[in-house]
Amino acid sequence: MMCSIQITKGLLDKYGPDRVLDTPITEAGFTGIAVGAAYQGLRPVVEFMTFNFSMQAIDHIINSAAKSNYMSAGQISVPIVFRGPNGAAAGVGAQHSQCYAAWYAHVPGLKVLAPYSAEDARGLLKSAIRDPDPVVFLENELLYGESFPISAEVLDSSFSLPIGKAKIEREGKDITITAYSKMVGYALQAAEILSKEGISAEVINLRSIRPLDRAAINASVRKTNRLVTLEEGFPQHGVGSEICMSVVEESFEYLDAPVERIAGADVPMPYAANLERMAVPQVDDIVRAAKRACYRAAPMAATA
Amino acid sequence: MAPWLVRTSSQLVRRAARRLLSPSQHRRHRAPAPWKLCSVPPVPRTTSPAAGGGLWEFCSVRRFTGDSSPAAASTAEDGLAGGELELDFPGGKVSFVAEMNFLPESQKERINCYRVLDDDGRTVSGSKFQEVSKEMALKMYSEMVTLQIMDTIFYEAQRQGRISFYLTSHGEEAINIASAAALSIDDIVLPQYREPGVLLWRGFTLQEFANQCFGNSLDYGKGRQMPIHYGSNRLNYFTVSSPIATQLPHAVGAAYSLKMDKKEACAITYFGDGGTSEGDFHAALNFAAVMEAPVIFFCRNNGWAISTPTAEQFRSDGAVVRGQAYGMRSIRVDGNDALAVYSAVHIAREMAITEGRPILVEALTYRVGHHSTSDDSTKYRPVDEIEHWRTARDPISRYRKWVQGNGWWSDSDESELRNSVRQELLQAIQVAERMPKPPLTELFTDVYDEIPSNLREQERLLRDAIKKHPADYPADVRV
């Protein structure tokens, strides 16, 4: 409902002011109102300028949206979508850069999606809007400017992608790398570098953080026997922790090496460009982690 | 006026008097202040030619739509006049003044309170109100009595350990029943938690209330919620939600959706004096005014937010004065006067639907009971204050006097009603208590529209565990 990045450009002309609303500035207010409208049977799509500001509305997302179907025993369903840019952009500091995938994926009652490519964005958003449950749709500001090749099938108006299914972006046999959003692109670049060194990496684009496609992740690890989890967000209690646990629970005996976790630095995002660069994973971090999992790296000093 | 109301308003008067009558004591060694307290000029009152047949007087407040009609010309005492000293600003022209005039923090007089029945249950002479038929009047009375008895018996059941929690609406029976009576079944109700009477009015049975409190297998909430968190899709009453004031923006969204569907209905949402402090209150009122949503904001100003008195909740004259700050029409009513509440909500509903606008209704009342069974209010307020409101200001006995005065009700009717309601309630509690709890499957349903695989897996593991260790699992809960 507020956008400086022009994602909703043209929607006002197409659907009119009754359906595309500019609102007073209150995340708590417009999220609450959208939830109330969803209670009544509408299918609202709420836009946060970034998910950092969804913190001001988190009570309505969790207590009014996520839990309502359960608490009302199915009497109140909330077919709502919360969308907007998530995670780091470039030079915007701590209050504009946090990744909220782990926060929202923690909550039963919510579905959490993270598109990477244009095909993901189109197909997943359509499914999100049609889904009867509340969906958190985590986009990425830097990906808005990136172009992706798409097929005619994707351009068809009925195209949609199922929620809860990951995509194997690149097949491989030596190591599995899981990623979502912008990190998928980084993982693909790392896979290219690794292939030149004789390591064939399989890159999984998670697409859906909750529900997590545990079947696809475990099938891949049973094939490759090694895993690197990759995310931009903070490491503690992050998405990678859950993926690692899922693999330990279901495919422990298939692992030939400890699971490697690549995440952002455990600090609020600094502003200075050189510090910011060091606070998010870079392609060489991914390559190094993959090599460690393949026992091809120099031994590392134990960290405190 | 009630003791606590008198205390607060006399404090205001004393403070204002001190400032206005003895300025020299405060500013002895300073130059005379370049500003003065500006008293807000009285707004001209006009009787509306439209609806209501002169039932209500519409305070003519300009809607600042930015058209070229000039703002009221400044008066002579400000030393300025004429159109050339105006600022053309979004929202309408604004006149300039040469003196700094601060709007006072409060009006000289508190906003008046609309009432129809006096303390003895007689209609105040000259009062204008919405007439009710004998049938409607008696239904209202008997539901108020039912609510009172239901509250008493469920409260006792909690004290006996038969249910885990309860909260009563003692003292607010008129608000509950009379407001519900003024609405239609199509109007959407978003309650806080002290409005079970609205549900009662709409046809929720005593058995259904008991089922929810006991969380048994017939509870529409499948035992998912604590007691008093009722809800009914069929009766357009949204399930009670614990966080305070979250229902306010929900109501605006629901109202907006009614407007988009062009339905002949409004949304109504209830909240207490404490709820007006939440951020959601501000967001909801502002939004409703901007979006022109047909919603009634009903504030039950009952003097206490658990242990916080209104003097520590806000410094404004209650909730009613805030409406104008958002560009919203508002009214203050005597919450213990069933006919006043009925009339105000009836008209507010008409305005909301025909004009597509929100209305704020503040009902002054008193929370006679403790906040809930987890509270003992004698610890923070005087017992004689509670007793005064429980007896001298009881809304039920006041309304009863009016009904009996019309020859519609007798003492024998009264004892017959009270006995039969009591019997029905005790029966409902017994039945609800013996009813089995919801089965195990219901632990995992409704998290999502369809049960996801991880929850199916968890259910399977749980059933396996129960099979292996049956002695550890309660025998009276169905698997």
PDB file of C-alpha atoms in Angstrom, chain B residues 147-159 163-173 176 191-197 209 212-213 226-230 237 240-244 300 302 304-306 367-375 380:
ATOM      1  CA  LEU B 147     -26.711 -11.705  31.258  1.00  0.00           C
ATOM      2  CA  GLN B 148     -26.461 -10.720  34.897  1.00  0.00           C
ATOM      3  CA  ILE B 149     -27.400 -14.203  36.136  1.00  0.00           C
ATOM      4  CA  MET B 150     -25.137 -15.900  33.579  1.00  0.00           C
ATOM      5  CA  ASP B 151     -22.214 -13.807  34.792  1.00  0.00           C
ATOM      6  CA  THR B 152     -22.919 -14.563  38.441  1.00  0.00           C
ATOM      7  CA  ILE B 153     -23.192 -18.309  37.950  1.00  0.00           C
ATOM      8  CA  PHE B 154     -20.201 -18.706  35.637  1.00  0.00           C
ATOM      9  CA  TYR B 155     -18.113 -16.594  38.021  1.00  0.00           C
ATOM     10  CA  GLU B 156     -19.094 -18.925  40.851  1.00  0.00           C
ATOM     11  CA  ALA B 157     -18.249 -21.935  38.667  1.00  0.00           C
ATOM     12  CA  GLN B 158     -14.735 -20.560  38.203  1.00  0.00           C
ATOM     13  CA  ARG B 159     -14.398 -20.025  41.931  1.00  0.00           C
ATOM     14  CA  ILE B 163     -13.779 -23.594  34.698  1.00  0.00           C
ATOM     15  CA  SER B 164     -10.356 -22.021  34.590  1.00  0.00           C
ATOM     16  CA  PHE B 165     -11.234 -18.378  33.947  1.00  0.00           C
ATOM     17  CA  TYR B 166     -14.160 -15.955  33.604  1.00  0.00           C
ATOM     18  CA  LEU B 167     -14.878 -12.259  33.347  1.00  0.00           C
ATOM     19  CA  THR B 168     -18.165 -10.517  34.026  1.00  0.00           C
ATOM     20  CA  SER B 169     -19.995  -7.566  32.483  1.00  0.00           C
ATOM     21  CA  HIS B 170     -21.613  -6.466  35.734  1.00  0.00           C
ATOM     22  CA  GLY B 171     -22.749  -2.857  35.475  1.00  0.00           C
ATOM     23  CA  GLU B 172     -22.570  -2.880  31.662  1.00  0.00           C
ATOM     24  CA  GLU B 173     -25.705  -4.872  30.902  1.00  0.00           C
ATOM     25  CA  ASN B 176     -24.399  -4.945  25.986  1.00  0.00           C
ATOM     26  CA  PRO B 191     -15.899  -7.309  20.375  1.00  0.00           C
ATOM     27  CA  GLN B 192     -13.188  -6.812  22.948  1.00  0.00           C
ATOM     28  CA  TYR B 193     -14.232  -9.314  25.639  1.00  0.00           C
ATOM     29  CA  ARG B 194     -16.843  -7.667  27.851  1.00  0.00           C
ATOM     30  CA  GLU B 195     -19.709  -7.907  25.366  1.00  0.00           C
ATOM     31  CA  PRO B 196     -21.174 -11.415  25.593  1.00  0.00           C
ATOM     32  CA  GLY B 197     -24.587  -9.754  25.850  1.00  0.00           C
ATOM     33  CA  PHE B 209     -21.772 -20.277  26.195  1.00  0.00           C
ATOM     34  CA  GLN B 212     -17.081 -22.675  25.154  1.00  0.00           C
ATOM     35  CA  CYS B 213     -16.226 -22.101  28.796  1.00  0.00           C
ATOM     36  CA  MET B 226      -9.625 -19.796  27.124  1.00  0.00           C
ATOM     37  CA  PRO B 227     -13.151 -19.233  28.453  1.00  0.00           C
ATOM     38  CA  ILE B 228     -15.146 -16.159  27.314  1.00  0.00           C
ATOM     39  CA  HIS B 229     -13.404 -16.128  23.920  1.00  0.00           C
ATOM     40  CA  TYR B 230     -16.674 -16.730  22.128  1.00  0.00           C
ATOM     41  CA  TYR B 237     -19.743 -12.008  15.941  1.00  0.00           C
ATOM     42  CA  VAL B 240     -12.809 -12.596  20.898  1.00  0.00           C
ATOM     43  CA  SER B 241      -9.083 -11.902  20.627  1.00  0.00           C
ATOM     44  CA  SER B 242      -6.979 -11.148  23.685  1.00  0.00           C
ATOM     45  CA  PRO B 243      -4.586  -8.373  22.562  1.00  0.00           C
ATOM     46  CA  ILE B 244      -6.217  -5.049  23.353  1.00  0.00           C
ATOM     47  CA  ARG B 300     -17.195   1.486  27.124  1.00  0.00           C
ATOM     48  CA  ASN B 302     -16.079   2.143  32.656  1.00  0.00           C
ATOM     49  CA  TRP B 304     -10.934   1.261  35.126  1.00  0.00           C
ATOM     50  CA  ALA B 305      -8.455  -0.583  32.925  1.00  0.00           C
ATOM     51  CA  ILE B 306      -7.726  -3.423  35.350  1.00  0.00           C
ATOM     52  CA  ARG B 367     -17.053  -1.814  35.843  1.00  0.00           C
ATOM     53  CA  VAL B 368     -18.842  -3.158  38.897  1.00  0.00           C
ATOM     54  CA  GLY B 369     -17.065  -6.518  38.900  1.00  0.00           C
ATOM     55  CA  HIS B 370     -13.371  -7.230  39.134  1.00  0.00           C
ATOM     56  CA  HIS B 371     -11.465  -7.114  35.856  1.00  0.00           C
ATOM     57  CA  SER B 372     -11.629 -10.926  35.762  1.00  0.00           C
ATOM     58  CA  THR B 373     -11.350 -13.921  38.047  1.00  0.00           C
ATOM     59  CA  SER B 374      -7.612 -13.208  38.176  1.00  0.00           C
ATOM     60  CA  ASP B 375      -8.216  -9.837  39.814  1.00  0.00           C
ATOM     61  CA  TYR B 380      -6.973  -0.712  44.314  1.00  0.00           C
TER      62      TYR B 380
END
